[in-house]
């Protein structure tokens, strides 16, 4: 079914299309020359108003064009082209009457009467934007692909009465709410109905809302909240979820909140189409109701791990947000994630081992100095390792010892491990040693494998990494075990 044919649960204020508009372009010429009041060509102070278009169709950065008498900078009556400048915000108004701001981009003057602009974000609103400051918001509302898959309850119950030729629908107003310090989160079903007597339609889909006591800019909301949330959902469903839409609310004073719509190249600008088929395809790691998952706590923990540069979260970003990579690259990243996780969690233990080793090394060298020649002593001192060697194999063994035995057994039976044992003529090499040596040889280009064979192992390792991430985030053990049990099968 095409998306246009689907009756969506949420009706967005604006559609992703190309709009006619008026731009307020900054006029750097006004710093040295103006018409007496700092205004030029009918624009705001220090700006020039020009007609043009704003393209908010999906799949690319928000962009636009403008034409007319551009604020070109001349030097000795000569202008060099192109004239390119960066901006934090560029404002304007649509021909429909709505207002917009383009955030974090560049405007390019290629000709004296024509130019282009592009930005990281565009925001559409019914309220004018100030040209010299970022608008801040206390709340965001959004939908992500995958929210419908981690919710293990239905929004409605339907009853049919064949004798009376009637049916009834009961809406379940179940809502999950969490609060942590000055932030609250709410997950609930939004719905719409169309009461056409010939085609009665109702549609429901989950919506997530986050409220903060301290307002944030669009960029901060995206960086600090939306991306971490996207990666948490990725750990549950196995791939990076699409952001369907994002609305931002500046104030809570009015009964009807002013909701600005956020545009970005990877925001779909459509509501989730939720159906029973999507929830029956597979069992996903998180079940909000059954596991009593606190999604806000997971999100706050993820932010904490990112701030501390936890190697698992930093590497998981590369894996989760690039699922179209070659299996070779994903294999190397996943092994790196497990190696980094072990090193991070055992850093105190390994530090104690290093201190004990250094002490023993010093004692050994002092003893050997008395019984060997000076040349031998110098050679020994220069070639003894400065710290104990912890192998990747030993790190992997420690990690897999904590997992259900079936995970290790499935990897052990894989075609990739079998091929490596044959190539190395070591039929009894343990699975963890094979993975470690494959990582080293693959990273140095000393070996290659069929992508499909690599991918079979990658899929298992990816489940292990996702399960370990959920453990580190403090998710219920049931979430982790669903991933690992599926990895065994």
Coordinates of N, CA and C in Angstrom, one line a residue, residues 321-486:
X321 N 24.4 3.0 12.8 CA 24.0 4.1 11.8 C 24.6 3.8 10.4
X322 N 25.2 2.7 10.2 CA 25.8 2.3 8.9 C 25.6 0.9 8.6
X323 N 24.3 0.5 8.7 CA 24.0 -0.9 8.5 C 24.2 -1.4 7.0
X324 N 24.4 -0.5 6.1 CA 24.6 -0.8 4.7 C 26.1 -1.1 4.4
X325 N 27.0 -1.1 5.4 CA 28.4 -1.3 5.2 C 28.6 -2.7 4.8
X326 N 29.8 -3.0 4.2 CA 30.2 -4.3 3.8 C 30.4 -5.1 5.1
X327 N 30.1 -6.4 5.0 CA 30.2 -7.3 6.2 C 31.6 -7.3 6.8
X328 N 32.6 -7.1 6.0 CA 34.0 -7.0 6.5 C 34.1 -5.9 7.5
X329 N 33.6 -4.7 7.1 CA 33.7 -3.5 8.0 C 33.0 -3.7 9.2
X330 N 31.8 -4.3 9.1 CA 30.9 -4.5 10.3 C 31.6 -5.5 11.2
X331 N 32.2 -6.6 10.7 CA 32.9 -7.6 11.5 C 34.0 -6.9 12.3
X332 N 34.8 -6.0 11.7 CA 35.9 -5.4 12.4 C 35.3 -4.4 13.5
X333 N 34.3 -3.7 13.2 CA 33.7 -2.8 14.2 C 33.1 -3.6 15.3
X334 N 32.4 -4.7 15.1 CA 31.8 -5.4 16.2 C 32.8 -6.1 17.1
X335 N 33.9 -6.6 16.5 CA 35.0 -7.1 17.4 C 35.6 -6.0 18.2
X336 N 35.8 -4.9 17.6 CA 36.3 -3.7 18.3 C 35.4 -3.3 19.4
X337 N 34.1 -3.3 19.2 CA 33.1 -3.0 20.2 C 33.3 -3.9 21.4
X338 N 33.4 -5.2 21.2 CA 33.5 -6.2 22.3 C 34.8 -6.0 23.0
X339 N 35.9 -5.8 22.2 CA 37.2 -5.6 22.8 C 37.2 -4.4 23.7
X340 N 36.6 -3.3 23.2 CA 36.6 -2.0 24.0 C 35.7 -2.2 25.2
X341 N 34.6 -2.9 25.1 CA 33.7 -3.1 26.3 C 34.5 -3.9 27.4
X342 N 35.2 -4.9 27.0 CA 35.9 -5.7 28.0 C 37.0 -4.8 28.7
X343 N 37.7 -4.1 27.9 CA 38.8 -3.2 28.4 C 38.2 -2.2 29.4
X344 N 37.1 -1.6 29.0 CA 36.5 -0.6 29.9 C 36.0 -1.1 31.2
X345 N 35.3 -2.3 31.1 CA 34.8 -2.9 32.3 C 35.8 -3.6 33.2
X346 N 37.0 -3.9 32.7 CA 38.0 -4.5 33.5 C 39.2 -3.6 33.7
X347 N 39.0 -2.3 33.5 CA 40.2 -1.4 33.6 C 40.9 -1.4 35.0
X348 N 40.1 -1.4 36.0 CA 40.7 -1.4 37.4 C 41.4 -2.7 37.6
X349 N 40.8 -3.8 37.2 CA 41.5 -5.1 37.4 C 42.8 -5.2 36.6
X350 N 42.7 -4.7 35.4 CA 43.9 -4.7 34.6 C 45.0 -3.7 35.1
X351 N 44.5 -2.7 35.7 CA 45.5 -1.7 36.2 C 46.3 -2.3 37.4
X352 N 45.6 -3.1 38.2 CA 46.2 -3.8 39.3 C 47.2 -4.8 38.8
X353 N 46.8 -5.5 37.7 CA 47.7 -6.5 37.1 C 49.0 -5.8 36.5
X354 N 48.8 -4.6 36.0 CA 49.9 -3.8 35.5 C 50.9 -3.4 36.6
X355 N 50.3 -3.0 37.7 CA 51.2 -2.6 38.8 C 51.9 -3.7 39.4
X356 N 51.2 -4.9 39.5 CA 51.9 -6.1 40.0 C 53.0 -6.5 39.0
X357 N 52.8 -6.4 37.7 CA 53.7 -6.8 36.7 C 55.0 -5.9 36.8
X358 N 54.8 -4.6 36.9 CA 55.9 -3.7 37.0 C 56.8 -4.0 38.2
X359 N 56.1 -4.3 39.3 CA 56.9 -4.6 40.5 C 57.7 -5.9 40.3
X360 N 57.0 -6.9 39.8 CA 57.7 -8.2 39.5 C 58.9 -8.0 38.5
X361 N 58.6 -7.2 37.5 CA 59.6 -6.9 36.5 C 60.9 -6.2 37.1
X362 N 60.6 -5.3 38.0 CA 61.7 -4.6 38.6 C 62.5 -5.5 39.5
X363 N 61.8 -6.4 40.2 CA 62.5 -7.3 41.1 C 63.3 -8.3 40.2
X364 N 62.7 -8.8 39.1 CA 63.4 -9.7 38.3 C 64.7 -9.1 37.6
X365 N 64.6 -7.9 37.2 CA 65.7 -7.3 36.6 C 66.8 -7.0 37.6
X366 N 66.4 -6.7 38.8 CA 67.4 -6.5 39.8 C 68.2 -7.7 40.1
X367 N 67.5 -8.9 40.1 CA 68.1 -10.2 40.4 C 69.0 -10.6 39.2
X368 N 68.5 -10.4 38.0 CA 69.3 -10.8 36.8 C 70.5 -10.0 36.6
X369 N 70.5 -8.8 37.1 CA 71.7 -7.9 36.9 C 72.9 -8.5 37.6
X370 N 72.6 -9.3 38.6 CA 73.7 -9.9 39.4 C 74.3 -11.2 38.8
X371 N 73.5 -11.8 37.8 CA 73.9 -13.1 37.4 C 74.2 -13.2 35.9
X372 N 73.9 -12.1 35.1 CA 74.1 -12.1 33.7 C 75.0 -11.0 33.3
X373 N 75.6 -11.0 32.1 CA 76.5 -10.0 31.6 C 75.7 -8.7 31.4
X374 N 76.5 -7.6 31.3 CA 75.8 -6.3 31.1 C 75.1 -6.2 29.8
X375 N 75.7 -6.8 28.7 CA 75.0 -6.8 27.4 C 73.7 -7.6 27.4
X376 N 73.7 -8.8 28.1 CA 72.5 -9.5 28.2 C 71.5 -8.8 29.1
X377 N 71.9 -8.1 30.1 CA 71.0 -7.4 31.0 C 70.4 -6.2 30.2
X378 N 71.2 -5.5 29.4 CA 70.6 -4.4 28.6 C 69.6 -4.9 27.6
X379 N 69.9 -6.1 26.9 CA 69.0 -6.7 26.0 C 67.7 -7.1 26.7
X380 N 67.8 -7.7 27.8 CA 66.6 -8.1 28.6 C 65.8 -7.0 29.0
X381 N 66.4 -5.9 29.5 CA 65.6 -4.7 30.0 C 64.9 -4.0 28.8
X382 N 65.6 -4.0 27.7 CA 65.0 -3.3 26.5 C 63.8 -4.1 25.9
X383 N 63.8 -5.4 26.0 CA 62.9 -6.2 25.3 C 61.8 -6.8 26.2
X384 N 61.9 -6.7 27.5 CA 60.8 -7.1 28.3 C 59.6 -6.1 28.2
X385 N 58.4 -6.7 28.0 CA 57.2 -5.8 27.8 C 57.0 -4.9 29.0
X386 N 56.6 -3.7 28.7 CA 56.4 -2.7 29.8 C 55.2 -3.0 30.6
X387 N 54.2 -3.8 30.1 CA 53.0 -4.1 30.8 C 52.6 -5.5 30.4
X388 N 51.8 -6.2 31.2 CA 51.3 -7.6 30.8 C 50.5 -7.5 29.5
X389 N 50.6 -8.5 28.7 CA 49.9 -8.6 27.4 C 48.6 -9.2 27.6
X390 N 47.5 -8.5 27.3 CA 46.1 -9.0 27.3 C 45.7 -9.2 25.9
X391 N 45.4 -10.5 25.5 CA 45.1 -10.8 24.2 C 43.6 -10.5 23.9
X392 N 43.3 -10.3 22.6 CA 41.9 -10.2 22.2 C 41.2 -11.5 22.4
X393 N 41.9 -12.6 22.2 CA 41.3 -13.9 22.5 C 40.8 -14.0 23.9
X394 N 41.7 -13.6 24.8 CA 41.3 -13.7 26.3 C 40.1 -12.8 26.6
X395 N 40.0 -11.7 25.9 CA 38.9 -10.8 26.2 C 37.6 -11.4 25.6
X396 N 37.7 -12.0 24.4 CA 36.5 -12.6 23.9 C 36.0 -13.8 24.7
X397 N 37.0 -14.6 25.2 CA 36.6 -15.7 26.0 C 35.8 -15.3 27.2
X398 N 36.3 -14.2 27.9 CA 35.7 -13.7 29.1 C 34.2 -13.3 28.7
X399 N 34.0 -12.6 27.6 CA 32.7 -12.1 27.2 C 31.8 -13.3 26.9
X400 N 32.2 -14.2 26.1 CA 31.4 -15.3 25.7 C 31.1 -16.3 26.8
X401 N 31.9 -16.3 27.9 CA 31.6 -17.1 29.0 C 30.4 -16.6 29.8
X402 N 30.0 -15.3 29.6 CA 28.8 -14.8 30.2 C 27.6 -15.0 29.4
X403 N 27.7 -15.5 28.2 CA 26.5 -15.7 27.3 C 26.0 -17.1 27.4
X404 N 24.8 -17.3 26.9 CA 24.3 -18.7 26.8 C 25.2 -19.5 25.9
X405 N 25.4 -20.8 26.2 CA 26.4 -21.6 25.5 C 26.1 -21.7 24.1
X406 N 24.8 -21.6 23.7 CA 24.4 -21.8 22.3 C 25.0 -20.8 21.4
X407 N 25.3 -19.6 21.9 CA 25.9 -18.5 21.1 C 27.2 -18.9 20.6
X408 N 28.1 -19.4 21.6 CA 29.4 -19.9 21.2 C 29.3 -21.1 20.3
X409 N 28.4 -22.0 20.5 CA 28.3 -23.2 19.7 C 27.9 -22.8 18.3
X410 N 27.0 -21.9 18.1 CA 26.6 -21.5 16.8 C 27.7 -20.8 16.0
X411 N 28.5 -20.0 16.6 CA 29.6 -19.4 16.0 C 30.7 -20.5 15.6
X412 N 30.8 -21.4 16.5 CA 31.8 -22.5 16.3 C 31.4 -23.3 15.1
X413 N 30.1 -23.5 14.8 CA 29.7 -24.3 13.7 C 29.7 -23.5 12.4
X414 N 29.9 -22.2 12.4 CA 29.7 -21.3 11.2 C 30.7 -21.7 10.1
X415 N 30.3 -21.4 8.9 CA 31.2 -21.7 7.7 C 32.5 -20.9 7.8
X416 N 32.4 -19.7 8.3 CA 33.6 -18.8 8.4 C 34.6 -19.4 9.3
X417 N 34.3 -19.9 10.5 CA 35.2 -20.4 11.4 C 35.8 -21.7 10.8
X418 N 34.9 -22.5 10.2 CA 35.4 -23.7 9.6 C 36.5 -23.5 8.5
X419 N 36.2 -22.5 7.6 CA 37.1 -22.1 6.6 C 38.4 -21.6 7.1
X420 N 38.4 -20.8 8.2 CA 39.6 -20.3 8.8 C 40.5 -21.4 9.4
X421 N 39.8 -22.4 10.0 CA 40.6 -23.5 10.6 C 41.3 -24.3 9.5
X422 N 40.6 -24.4 8.3 CA 41.1 -25.2 7.2 C 42.3 -24.4 6.6
X423 N 42.2 -23.1 6.5 CA 43.2 -22.3 5.9 C 44.5 -22.3 6.8
X424 N 44.3 -22.2 8.1 CA 45.4 -22.2 9.0 C 45.9 -23.6 9.4
X425 N 45.2 -24.6 8.9 CA 45.5 -26.0 9.2 C 45.6 -26.2 10.7
X426 N 44.6 -25.6 11.4 CA 44.5 -25.8 12.9 C 43.0 -26.1 13.2
X427 N 42.7 -27.4 13.0 CA 41.3 -27.8 13.2 C 40.8 -27.6 14.6
X428 N 41.7 -27.5 15.6 CA 41.2 -27.5 17.0 C 41.3 -26.1 17.6
X429 N 41.7 -25.1 16.8 CA 41.8 -23.7 17.3 C 40.4 -23.3 17.8
X430 N 40.3 -22.7 19.0 CA 39.1 -22.4 19.6 C 38.5 -21.2 18.9
X431 N 37.2 -21.1 19.0 CA 36.4 -20.1 18.2 C 36.9 -18.7 18.5
X432 N 37.2 -18.3 19.8 CA 37.6 -17.0 20.1 C 38.9 -16.6 19.5
X433 N 39.8 -17.6 19.5 CA 41.2 -17.4 18.9 C 41.0 -17.2 17.4
X434 N 40.1 -17.9 16.8 CA 39.9 -17.8 15.3 C 39.4 -16.4 15.0
X435 N 38.4 -15.9 15.8 CA 37.9 -14.5 15.6 C 39.0 -13.5 15.8
X436 N 39.8 -13.6 16.8 CA 40.9 -12.7 17.0 C 41.9 -12.6 15.9
X437 N 42.3 -13.8 15.4 CA 43.2 -13.8 14.3 C 42.6 -13.4 13.0
X438 N 41.4 -13.7 12.8 CA 40.7 -13.2 11.6 C 40.6 -11.6 11.6
X439 N 40.3 -11.1 12.8 CA 40.3 -9.6 12.9 C 41.6 -9.0 12.5
X440 N 42.7 -9.6 13.0 CA 44.0 -9.0 12.7 C 44.4 -9.2 11.2
X441 N 44.1 -10.3 10.6 CA 44.4 -10.5 9.2 C 43.5 -9.7 8.3
X442 N 42.2 -9.6 8.7 CA 41.3 -8.8 7.8 C 41.7 -7.3 7.9
X443 N 42.1 -6.8 9.1 CA 42.4 -5.4 9.2 C 43.7 -5.1 8.5
X444 N 44.6 -6.1 8.3 CA 45.8 -5.8 7.5 C 45.8 -6.3 6.1
X445 N 44.6 -6.7 5.6 CA 44.4 -7.1 4.2 C 45.1 -8.4 3.9
X446 N 45.4 -9.3 4.9 CA 46.1 -10.5 4.7 C 45.2 -11.7 4.4
X447 N 43.9 -11.5 4.4 CA 43.0 -12.6 4.2 C 41.7 -12.0 3.7
X448 N 40.8 -12.8 3.1 CA 39.5 -12.4 2.6 C 38.6 -13.5 2.7
X449 N 37.3 -13.2 2.8 CA 36.2 -14.3 2.9 C 35.0 -13.8 2.1
X450 N 34.2 -14.8 1.7 CA 33.0 -14.5 1.0 C 32.1 -13.6 1.9
X451 N 31.5 -12.5 1.3 CA 30.6 -11.7 2.1 C 29.5 -12.4 2.9
X452 N 28.9 -13.4 2.2 CA 27.8 -14.1 2.9 C 28.3 -14.9 4.1
X453 N 29.5 -15.5 4.0 CA 30.0 -16.2 5.2 C 30.3 -15.2 6.3
X454 N 30.9 -14.1 6.0 CA 31.2 -13.0 7.0 C 29.9 -12.6 7.6
X455 N 28.9 -12.4 6.8 CA 27.6 -11.8 7.3 C 26.9 -12.7 8.2
X456 N 27.0 -14.0 8.0 CA 26.4 -15.0 9.0 C 27.0 -14.8 10.4
X457 N 28.3 -14.6 10.5 CA 28.9 -14.3 11.8 C 28.6 -12.9 12.3
X458 N 28.6 -12.0 11.4 CA 28.3 -10.6 11.7 C 26.9 -10.5 12.4
X459 N 25.9 -11.2 11.9 CA 24.6 -11.2 12.4 C 24.5 -11.7 13.9
X460 N 25.3 -12.7 14.2 CA 25.4 -13.2 15.6 C 26.1 -12.2 16.5
X461 N 27.3 -11.7 16.0 CA 28.0 -10.7 16.8 C 27.2 -9.4 17.0
X462 N 26.4 -9.0 16.0 CA 25.6 -7.8 16.2 C 24.6 -8.0 17.3
X463 N 24.0 -9.2 17.4 CA 23.1 -9.5 18.5 C 23.8 -9.5 19.8
X464 N 25.0 -10.0 19.8 CA 25.8 -10.0 21.1 C 26.1 -8.6 21.5
X465 N 26.5 -7.7 20.6 CA 26.8 -6.3 20.9 C 25.6 -5.6 21.4
X466 N 24.4 -5.8 20.7 CA 23.2 -5.2 21.1 C 22.8 -5.6 22.5
X467 N 22.9 -6.9 22.8 CA 22.6 -7.5 24.1 C 23.5 -6.9 25.2
X468 N 24.8 -6.7 24.9 CA 25.7 -6.1 25.9 C 25.4 -4.7 26.1
X469 N 25.0 -4.0 25.0 CA 24.6 -2.6 25.2 C 23.4 -2.4 26.1
X470 N 22.4 -3.3 25.9 CA 21.2 -3.2 26.8 C 21.6 -3.6 28.2
X471 N 22.5 -4.5 28.4 CA 22.9 -4.8 29.8 C 23.6 -3.6 30.4
X472 N 24.5 -2.9 29.7 CA 25.2 -1.8 30.2 C 24.2 -0.6 30.5
X473 N 23.2 -0.5 29.7 CA 22.2 0.6 29.9 C 21.3 0.3 31.1
X474 N 21.3 -1.0 31.6 CA 20.5 -1.3 32.7 C 19.1 -1.8 32.3
X475 N 18.9 -2.3 31.1 CA 17.7 -2.8 30.7 C 17.4 -4.2 31.4
X476 N 16.1 -4.5 31.6 CA 15.9 -5.8 32.2 C 16.6 -7.0 31.5
X477 N 16.9 -8.0 32.2 CA 17.7 -9.1 31.7 C 16.9 -9.8 30.6
X478 N 15.5 -9.8 30.7 CA 14.7 -10.4 29.7 C 15.0 -9.8 28.3
X479 N 15.2 -8.5 28.2 CA 15.5 -7.9 26.9 C 16.8 -8.5 26.3
X480 N 17.8 -8.6 27.2 CA 19.1 -9.1 26.7 C 19.0 -10.6 26.2
X481 N 18.2 -11.4 27.0 CA 18.1 -12.8 26.7 C 17.3 -13.0 25.4
X482 N 16.4 -12.2 25.1 CA 15.7 -12.3 23.8 C 16.6 -12.3 22.6
X483 N 17.5 -11.3 22.7 CA 18.5 -11.2 21.6 C 19.5 -12.4 21.6
X484 N 19.9 -12.8 22.7 CA 20.9 -14.0 22.8 C 20.2 -15.3 22.4
X485 N 19.0 -15.5 22.8 CA 18.3 -16.7 22.5 C 18.0 -16.8 21.0
X486 N 17.7 -15.6 20.4 CA 17.6 -15.6 18.9 C 18.9 -15.9 18.2

